[in-house]
Amino acid sequence: IFLNYLDGKYLSTTLPHTPVLDYSKLRIYNFEEEIISKTLFSIQKNINKSIVNCFNEEITRFNPINFVIIDAGNILFSKQGRITIHGYKNLLSLVQQLKSMNKIPLIVIHCRHLKLRFRGKNKNERIINLIHQIKNESEFIMETPYNQNDDHYIIYLSLKYQIPVVTNDNYKDHIFNFKSNVMSNEENAIQNYIDSMLIKYNFSNRNIVIDKIHNYSKCIQVIDNVCFIPYEDDFTQIVLINF
């Protein structure tokens, strides 16, 4: 009975894993509207509203479930902590990979990374060619302005539309600033929401490989007589018995 009250809560367990055999019943749960509304209001102080509003109009023409945000800065700096040709190659590869999965890549990137010149000189010709390819293959690119943090735009879009984000960043500093809990020992819903939207990546034979993109929420789900509880990168299940 207690587990029924946790339905839709973004909590996880470290208990022994009972494998889930059928994921087809798992569904998408909406984030709590009041918490999201307050968080978006706070983030809006740190972003250019006209840039976001332009994308709001575009995104509504599609089903948000098909979008995947790319944290381009995180991808570009993923090799040796600096921008290289390999970073741009990985970004292009990720765009192509998502499109092959019938996903719509939404690149959030600082405007300087798409400029063809740096400090009055043309960038490396190979990088310039990659920038052109990235632009040609991407329908949605949000270029963030100088003196503003890309992360605020990423978190805003992800929370507003529940769009997953490909990144190896955990956004911990921002999560603290936008925390929803009053007491430190209370659950921070915003952290759970953001954590649930992150898609990690790694490299295999110099190729970028992302974790599986799920079409269900990573929260506790009580369906029929079974309770599904997030466990690491999977779920564990408990069969409920009514007395």
mmCIF file of C-alpha atoms in Angstrom:
data_model
loop_
_atom_site.group_PDB
_atom_site.id
_atom_site.type_symbol
_atom_site.label_atom_id
_atom_site.label_comp_id
_atom_site.label_asym_id
_atom_site.label_seq_id
_atom_site.Cartn_x
_atom_site.Cartn_y
_atom_site.Cartn_z
ATOM 1 C CA ILE A 1 0.000 0.000 0.000
ATOM 2 C CA PHE A 2 2.844 2.402 0.878
ATOM 3 C CA LEU A 3 4.431 1.968 -2.564
ATOM 4 C CA ASN A 4 1.207 3.151 -4.209
ATOM 5 C CA TYR A 5 1.791 6.578 -2.664
ATOM 6 C CA LEU A 6 5.234 6.740 -4.309
ATOM 7 C CA ASP A 7 3.846 6.325 -7.813
ATOM 8 C CA GLY A 8 5.438 8.995 -10.029
ATOM 9 C CA LYS A 9 8.134 9.930 -7.486
ATOM 10 C CA TYR A 10 11.659 10.272 -8.872
ATOM 11 C CA LEU A 11 13.330 8.055 -6.298
ATOM 12 C CA SER A 12 15.612 5.062 -6.733
ATOM 13 C CA THR A 13 16.699 2.001 -4.793
ATOM 14 C CA THR A 14 19.958 0.198 -4.062
ATOM 15 C CA LEU A 15 18.222 -3.053 -3.157
ATOM 16 C CA PRO A 16 19.080 -6.255 -5.055
ATOM 17 C CA HIS A 17 17.966 -6.065 -8.639
ATOM 18 C CA THR A 18 14.936 -8.086 -9.763
ATOM 19 C CA PRO A 19 15.102 -7.882 -13.581
ATOM 20 C CA VAL A 20 12.219 -6.348 -15.515
ATOM 21 C CA LEU A 21 11.110 -8.644 -18.302
ATOM 22 C CA ASP A 22 8.539 -6.378 -19.932
ATOM 23 C CA TYR A 23 9.209 -2.647 -20.294
ATOM 24 C CA SER A 24 6.232 -2.026 -22.561
ATOM 25 C CA LYS A 25 3.974 -1.054 -19.645
ATOM 26 C CA LEU A 26 6.279 1.699 -18.411
ATOM 27 C CA ARG A 27 4.982 5.171 -19.212
ATOM 28 C CA ILE A 28 5.899 8.857 -19.192
ATOM 29 C CA TYR A 29 4.999 10.897 -16.109
ATOM 30 C CA ASN A 30 4.832 14.675 -16.204
ATOM 31 C CA PHE A 31 6.982 16.656 -13.806
ATOM 32 C CA GLU A 32 5.135 18.450 -11.009
ATOM 33 C CA GLU A 33 3.816 21.612 -12.652
ATOM 34 C CA GLU A 34 4.212 23.980 -9.687
ATOM 35 C CA ILE A 35 7.856 23.040 -9.121
ATOM 36 C CA ILE A 36 8.695 23.355 -12.811
ATOM 37 C CA SER A 37 6.928 26.710 -13.102
ATOM 38 C CA LYS A 38 8.886 28.193 -10.183
ATOM 39 C CA THR A 39 12.171 26.819 -11.510
ATOM 40 C CA LEU A 40 11.612 28.151 -15.026
ATOM 41 C CA PHE A 41 10.783 31.561 -13.573
ATOM 42 C CA SER A 42 14.121 31.548 -11.731
ATOM 43 C CA ILE A 43 16.077 30.457 -14.814
ATOM 44 C CA GLN A 44 14.484 33.150 -16.990
ATOM 45 C CA LYS A 45 16.484 35.766 -15.077
ATOM 46 C CA ASN A 46 19.657 34.271 -16.581
ATOM 47 C CA ILE A 47 18.652 33.827 -20.228
ATOM 48 C CA ASN A 48 17.616 35.851 -23.254
ATOM 49 C CA LYS A 49 13.844 35.450 -23.437
ATOM 50 C CA SER A 50 13.632 36.320 -27.132
ATOM 51 C CA ILE A 51 15.992 33.438 -28.019
ATOM 52 C CA VAL A 52 13.949 30.995 -25.966
ATOM 53 C CA ASN A 53 10.599 32.288 -27.215
ATOM 54 C CA CYS A 54 11.707 31.757 -30.802
ATOM 55 C CA PHE A 55 12.416 28.126 -30.035
ATOM 56 C CA ASN A 56 9.214 27.745 -28.062
ATOM 57 C CA GLU A 57 7.273 28.562 -31.210
ATOM 58 C CA GLU A 58 9.313 26.174 -33.348
ATOM 59 C CA ILE A 59 9.231 23.250 -30.920
ATOM 60 C CA THR A 60 5.454 23.341 -30.580
ATOM 61 C CA ARG A 61 5.197 22.331 -34.244
ATOM 62 C CA PHE A 62 6.652 18.953 -33.315
ATOM 63 C CA ASN A 63 6.168 16.338 -30.631
ATOM 64 C CA PRO A 64 8.702 17.194 -27.880
ATOM 65 C CA ILE A 65 9.188 13.487 -27.207
ATOM 66 C CA ASN A 66 11.164 13.283 -30.465
ATOM 67 C CA PHE A 67 13.686 15.951 -29.445
ATOM 68 C CA VAL A 68 17.057 15.320 -27.828
ATOM 69 C CA ILE A 69 19.133 18.246 -26.574
ATOM 70 C CA ILE A 70 22.861 18.144 -27.281
ATOM 71 C CA ASP A 71 25.073 19.926 -24.768
ATOM 72 C CA ALA A 72 27.478 20.978 -27.515
ATOM 73 C CA GLY A 73 29.960 22.663 -25.185
ATOM 74 C CA ASN A 74 30.319 19.469 -23.182
ATOM 75 C CA ILE A 75 30.899 17.486 -26.381
ATOM 76 C CA LEU A 76 33.399 19.964 -27.844
ATOM 77 C CA PHE A 77 35.495 20.071 -24.665
ATOM 78 C CA SER A 78 35.281 16.308 -24.039
ATOM 79 C CA LYS A 79 38.757 15.641 -25.441
ATOM 80 C CA GLN A 80 41.619 16.901 -23.252
ATOM 81 C CA GLY A 81 39.443 19.721 -21.927
ATOM 82 C CA ARG A 82 39.913 21.887 -24.996
ATOM 83 C CA ILE A 83 38.253 22.372 -28.364
ATOM 84 C CA THR A 84 39.755 20.280 -31.141
ATOM 85 C CA ILE A 85 38.825 18.911 -34.536
ATOM 86 C CA HIS A 86 37.823 15.687 -32.759
ATOM 87 C CA GLY A 87 35.282 17.610 -30.687
ATOM 88 C CA TYR A 88 33.569 18.932 -33.812
ATOM 89 C CA LYS A 89 33.702 15.467 -35.385
ATOM 90 C CA ASN A 90 32.018 14.020 -32.303
ATOM 91 C CA LEU A 91 29.327 16.704 -32.427
ATOM 92 C CA LEU A 92 28.587 15.969 -36.084
ATOM 93 C CA SER A 93 28.626 12.223 -35.423
ATOM 94 C CA LEU A 94 26.167 12.654 -32.553
ATOM 95 C CA VAL A 95 23.791 14.680 -34.736
ATOM 96 C CA GLN A 96 23.874 11.980 -37.409
ATOM 97 C CA GLN A 97 23.453 9.217 -34.843
ATOM 98 C CA LEU A 98 20.348 10.813 -33.315
ATOM 99 C CA LYS A 99 18.799 11.423 -36.732
ATOM 100 C CA SER A 100 19.333 7.768 -37.622
ATOM 101 C CA MET A 101 17.266 6.955 -34.495
ATOM 102 C CA ASN A 102 14.447 9.211 -35.774
ATOM 103 C CA LYS A 103 15.233 11.766 -33.094
ATOM 104 C CA ILE A 104 15.389 15.529 -33.627
ATOM 105 C CA PRO A 105 18.711 16.947 -32.379
ATOM 106 C CA LEU A 106 18.437 20.317 -30.648
ATOM 107 C CA ILE A 107 21.951 21.719 -30.362
ATOM 108 C CA VAL A 108 22.565 24.267 -27.625
ATOM 109 C CA ILE A 109 25.925 25.892 -28.311
ATOM 110 C CA HIS A 110 27.700 29.134 -27.536
ATOM 111 C CA CYS A 111 27.739 31.360 -30.616
ATOM 112 C CA ARG A 112 31.547 31.621 -30.656
ATOM 113 C CA HIS A 113 31.871 27.902 -31.405
ATOM 114 C CA LEU A 114 30.079 28.287 -34.747
ATOM 115 C CA LYS A 115 32.024 31.334 -35.888
ATOM 116 C CA LEU A 116 34.465 30.703 -38.739
ATOM 117 C CA ARG A 117 37.054 33.152 -37.445
ATOM 118 C CA PHE A 118 38.861 33.397 -34.120
ATOM 119 C CA ARG A 119 40.814 36.471 -33.011
ATOM 120 C CA GLY A 120 40.770 37.920 -36.505
ATOM 121 C CA LYS A 121 41.971 34.765 -38.242
ATOM 122 C CA ASN A 122 40.129 31.954 -40.003
ATOM 123 C CA LYS A 123 39.801 28.796 -37.968
ATOM 124 C CA ASN A 124 41.359 25.535 -39.109
ATOM 125 C CA GLU A 125 39.918 24.646 -42.526
ATOM 126 C CA ARG A 126 38.816 21.201 -41.329
ATOM 127 C CA ILE A 127 36.957 22.766 -38.417
ATOM 128 C CA ILE A 128 35.288 25.235 -40.785
ATOM 129 C CA ASN A 129 34.107 22.344 -42.978
ATOM 130 C CA LEU A 130 32.755 20.532 -39.918
ATOM 131 C CA ILE A 131 30.887 23.663 -38.774
ATOM 132 C CA HIS A 132 29.227 23.877 -42.199
ATOM 133 C CA GLN A 133 28.244 20.186 -42.019
ATOM 134 C CA ILE A 134 26.832 20.555 -38.522
ATOM 135 C CA LYS A 135 24.722 23.524 -39.617
ATOM 136 C CA ASN A 136 23.528 21.744 -42.766
ATOM 137 C CA GLU A 137 22.468 18.609 -40.890
ATOM 138 C CA SER A 138 20.832 20.336 -37.902
ATOM 139 C CA GLU A 139 17.421 21.947 -38.135
ATOM 140 C CA PHE A 140 17.491 23.238 -34.564
ATOM 141 C CA ILE A 141 20.548 25.090 -33.290
ATOM 142 C CA MET A 142 20.230 27.461 -30.344
ATOM 143 C CA GLU A 143 23.236 29.793 -30.307
ATOM 144 C CA THR A 144 23.629 31.259 -26.847
ATOM 145 C CA PRO A 145 25.039 34.798 -26.471
ATOM 146 C CA TYR A 146 28.231 36.026 -24.862
ATOM 147 C CA ASN A 147 28.302 36.475 -21.078
ATOM 148 C CA GLN A 148 25.563 33.875 -20.566
ATOM 149 C CA ASN A 149 25.839 30.262 -19.485
ATOM 150 C CA ASP A 150 24.765 27.586 -21.982
ATOM 151 C CA ASP A 151 23.647 25.386 -19.100
ATOM 152 C CA HIS A 152 20.765 27.691 -18.195
ATOM 153 C CA TYR A 153 19.281 27.298 -21.675
ATOM 154 C CA ILE A 154 19.778 23.533 -21.607
ATOM 155 C CA ILE A 155 18.133 23.116 -18.210
ATOM 156 C CA TYR A 156 15.279 25.442 -19.164
ATOM 157 C CA LEU A 157 14.403 23.535 -22.348
ATOM 158 C CA SER A 158 14.864 20.134 -20.739
ATOM 159 C CA LEU A 159 12.574 20.894 -17.799
ATOM 160 C CA LYS A 160 9.956 22.801 -19.786
ATOM 161 C CA TYR A 161 9.481 20.082 -22.421
ATOM 162 C CA GLN A 162 10.950 17.044 -20.609
ATOM 163 C CA ILE A 163 13.555 16.663 -23.327
ATOM 164 C CA PRO A 164 16.538 14.374 -22.587
ATOM 165 C CA VAL A 165 20.039 15.870 -22.740
ATOM 166 C CA VAL A 166 23.174 14.192 -24.093
ATOM 167 C CA THR A 167 25.962 15.324 -21.752
ATOM 168 C CA ASN A 168 28.404 14.085 -19.147
ATOM 169 C CA ASP A 169 27.731 17.161 -17.026
ATOM 170 C CA ASN A 170 25.579 16.735 -13.906
ATOM 171 C CA TYR A 171 24.747 20.471 -13.565
ATOM 172 C CA LYS A 172 25.249 20.191 -9.804
ATOM 173 C CA ASP A 173 25.969 23.902 -9.263
ATOM 174 C CA HIS A 174 22.788 24.906 -11.063
ATOM 175 C CA ILE A 175 20.744 22.275 -9.287
ATOM 176 C CA PHE A 176 21.725 23.844 -5.968
ATOM 177 C CA ASN A 177 20.716 27.316 -7.200
ATOM 178 C CA PHE A 178 17.326 26.093 -8.396
ATOM 179 C CA LYS A 179 16.670 23.592 -5.624
ATOM 180 C CA SER A 180 13.042 22.924 -4.753
ATOM 181 C CA ASN A 181 13.567 21.582 -1.235
ATOM 182 C CA VAL A 182 13.455 23.874 1.793
ATOM 183 C CA MET A 183 15.355 21.657 4.248
ATOM 184 C CA SER A 184 18.677 20.050 3.330
ATOM 185 C CA ASN A 185 17.408 16.624 4.372
ATOM 186 C CA GLU A 186 14.398 16.854 2.060
ATOM 187 C CA GLU A 187 14.308 15.418 -1.440
ATOM 188 C CA ASN A 188 15.253 17.926 -4.150
ATOM 189 C CA ALA A 189 12.732 17.257 -6.906
ATOM 190 C CA ILE A 190 14.622 19.404 -9.428
ATOM 191 C CA GLN A 191 17.756 17.321 -8.989
ATOM 192 C CA ASN A 192 15.746 14.149 -9.526
ATOM 193 C CA TYR A 193 14.071 15.623 -12.603
ATOM 194 C CA ILE A 194 17.340 16.743 -14.165
ATOM 195 C CA ASP A 195 19.124 13.494 -13.319
ATOM 196 C CA SER A 196 16.323 11.574 -15.000
ATOM 197 C CA MET A 197 16.810 13.507 -18.256
ATOM 198 C CA LEU A 198 20.564 13.042 -18.639
ATOM 199 C CA ILE A 199 21.951 10.706 -21.298
ATOM 200 C CA LYS A 200 25.620 9.908 -20.752
ATOM 201 C CA TYR A 201 28.116 9.197 -23.495
ATOM 202 C CA ASN A 202 31.524 7.596 -23.865
ATOM 203 C CA PHE A 203 33.994 6.822 -26.611
ATOM 204 C CA SER A 204 34.612 3.481 -28.315
ATOM 205 C CA ASN A 205 37.266 3.253 -31.032
ATOM 206 C CA ARG A 206 37.199 7.069 -31.254
ATOM 207 C CA ASN A 207 33.454 7.013 -31.909
ATOM 208 C CA ILE A 208 30.974 8.651 -29.559
ATOM 209 C CA VAL A 209 28.475 6.220 -28.042
ATOM 210 C CA ILE A 210 25.436 7.316 -26.042
ATOM 211 C CA ASP A 211 23.385 5.455 -23.461
ATOM 212 C CA LYS A 212 19.992 4.128 -24.444
ATOM 213 C CA ILE A 213 17.221 6.712 -24.826
ATOM 214 C CA HIS A 214 14.111 5.500 -23.029
ATOM 215 C CA ASN A 215 10.529 6.357 -23.960
ATOM 216 C CA TYR A 216 9.408 6.222 -20.327
ATOM 217 C CA SER A 217 10.115 8.154 -17.141
ATOM 218 C CA LYS A 218 12.792 7.030 -14.706
ATOM 219 C CA CYS A 219 10.516 7.256 -11.693
ATOM 220 C CA ILE A 220 8.645 4.814 -9.473
ATOM 221 C CA GLN A 221 5.760 3.382 -11.450
ATOM 222 C CA VAL A 222 2.935 1.348 -9.965
ATOM 223 C CA ILE A 223 1.151 -0.457 -12.775
ATOM 224 C CA ASP A 224 -1.474 -3.111 -12.102
ATOM 225 C CA ASN A 225 0.016 -5.219 -9.289
ATOM 226 C CA VAL A 226 3.662 -4.460 -10.038
ATOM 227 C CA CYS A 227 5.836 -1.633 -8.713
ATOM 228 C CA PHE A 228 8.770 -0.625 -10.921
ATOM 229 C CA ILE A 229 11.559 1.210 -9.074
ATOM 230 C CA PRO A 230 14.590 2.860 -10.739
ATOM 231 C CA TYR A 231 17.759 0.965 -9.949
ATOM 232 C CA GLU A 232 21.060 2.386 -11.256
ATOM 233 C CA ASP A 233 20.509 2.529 -15.047
ATOM 234 C CA ASP A 234 17.627 0.077 -15.012
ATOM 235 C CA PHE A 235 14.532 -0.830 -12.992
ATOM 236 C CA THR A 236 13.806 -3.409 -10.363
ATOM 237 C CA GLN A 237 10.285 -4.732 -9.927
ATOM 238 C CA ILE A 238 8.223 -5.771 -6.928
ATOM 239 C CA VAL A 239 5.000 -7.721 -7.210
ATOM 240 C CA LEU A 240 2.407 -6.185 -4.908
ATOM 241 C CA ILE A 241 0.112 -8.388 -2.855
ATOM 242 C CA ASN A 242 -3.171 -6.953 -1.657
ATOM 243 C CA PHE A 243 -4.390 -8.042 1.731
#
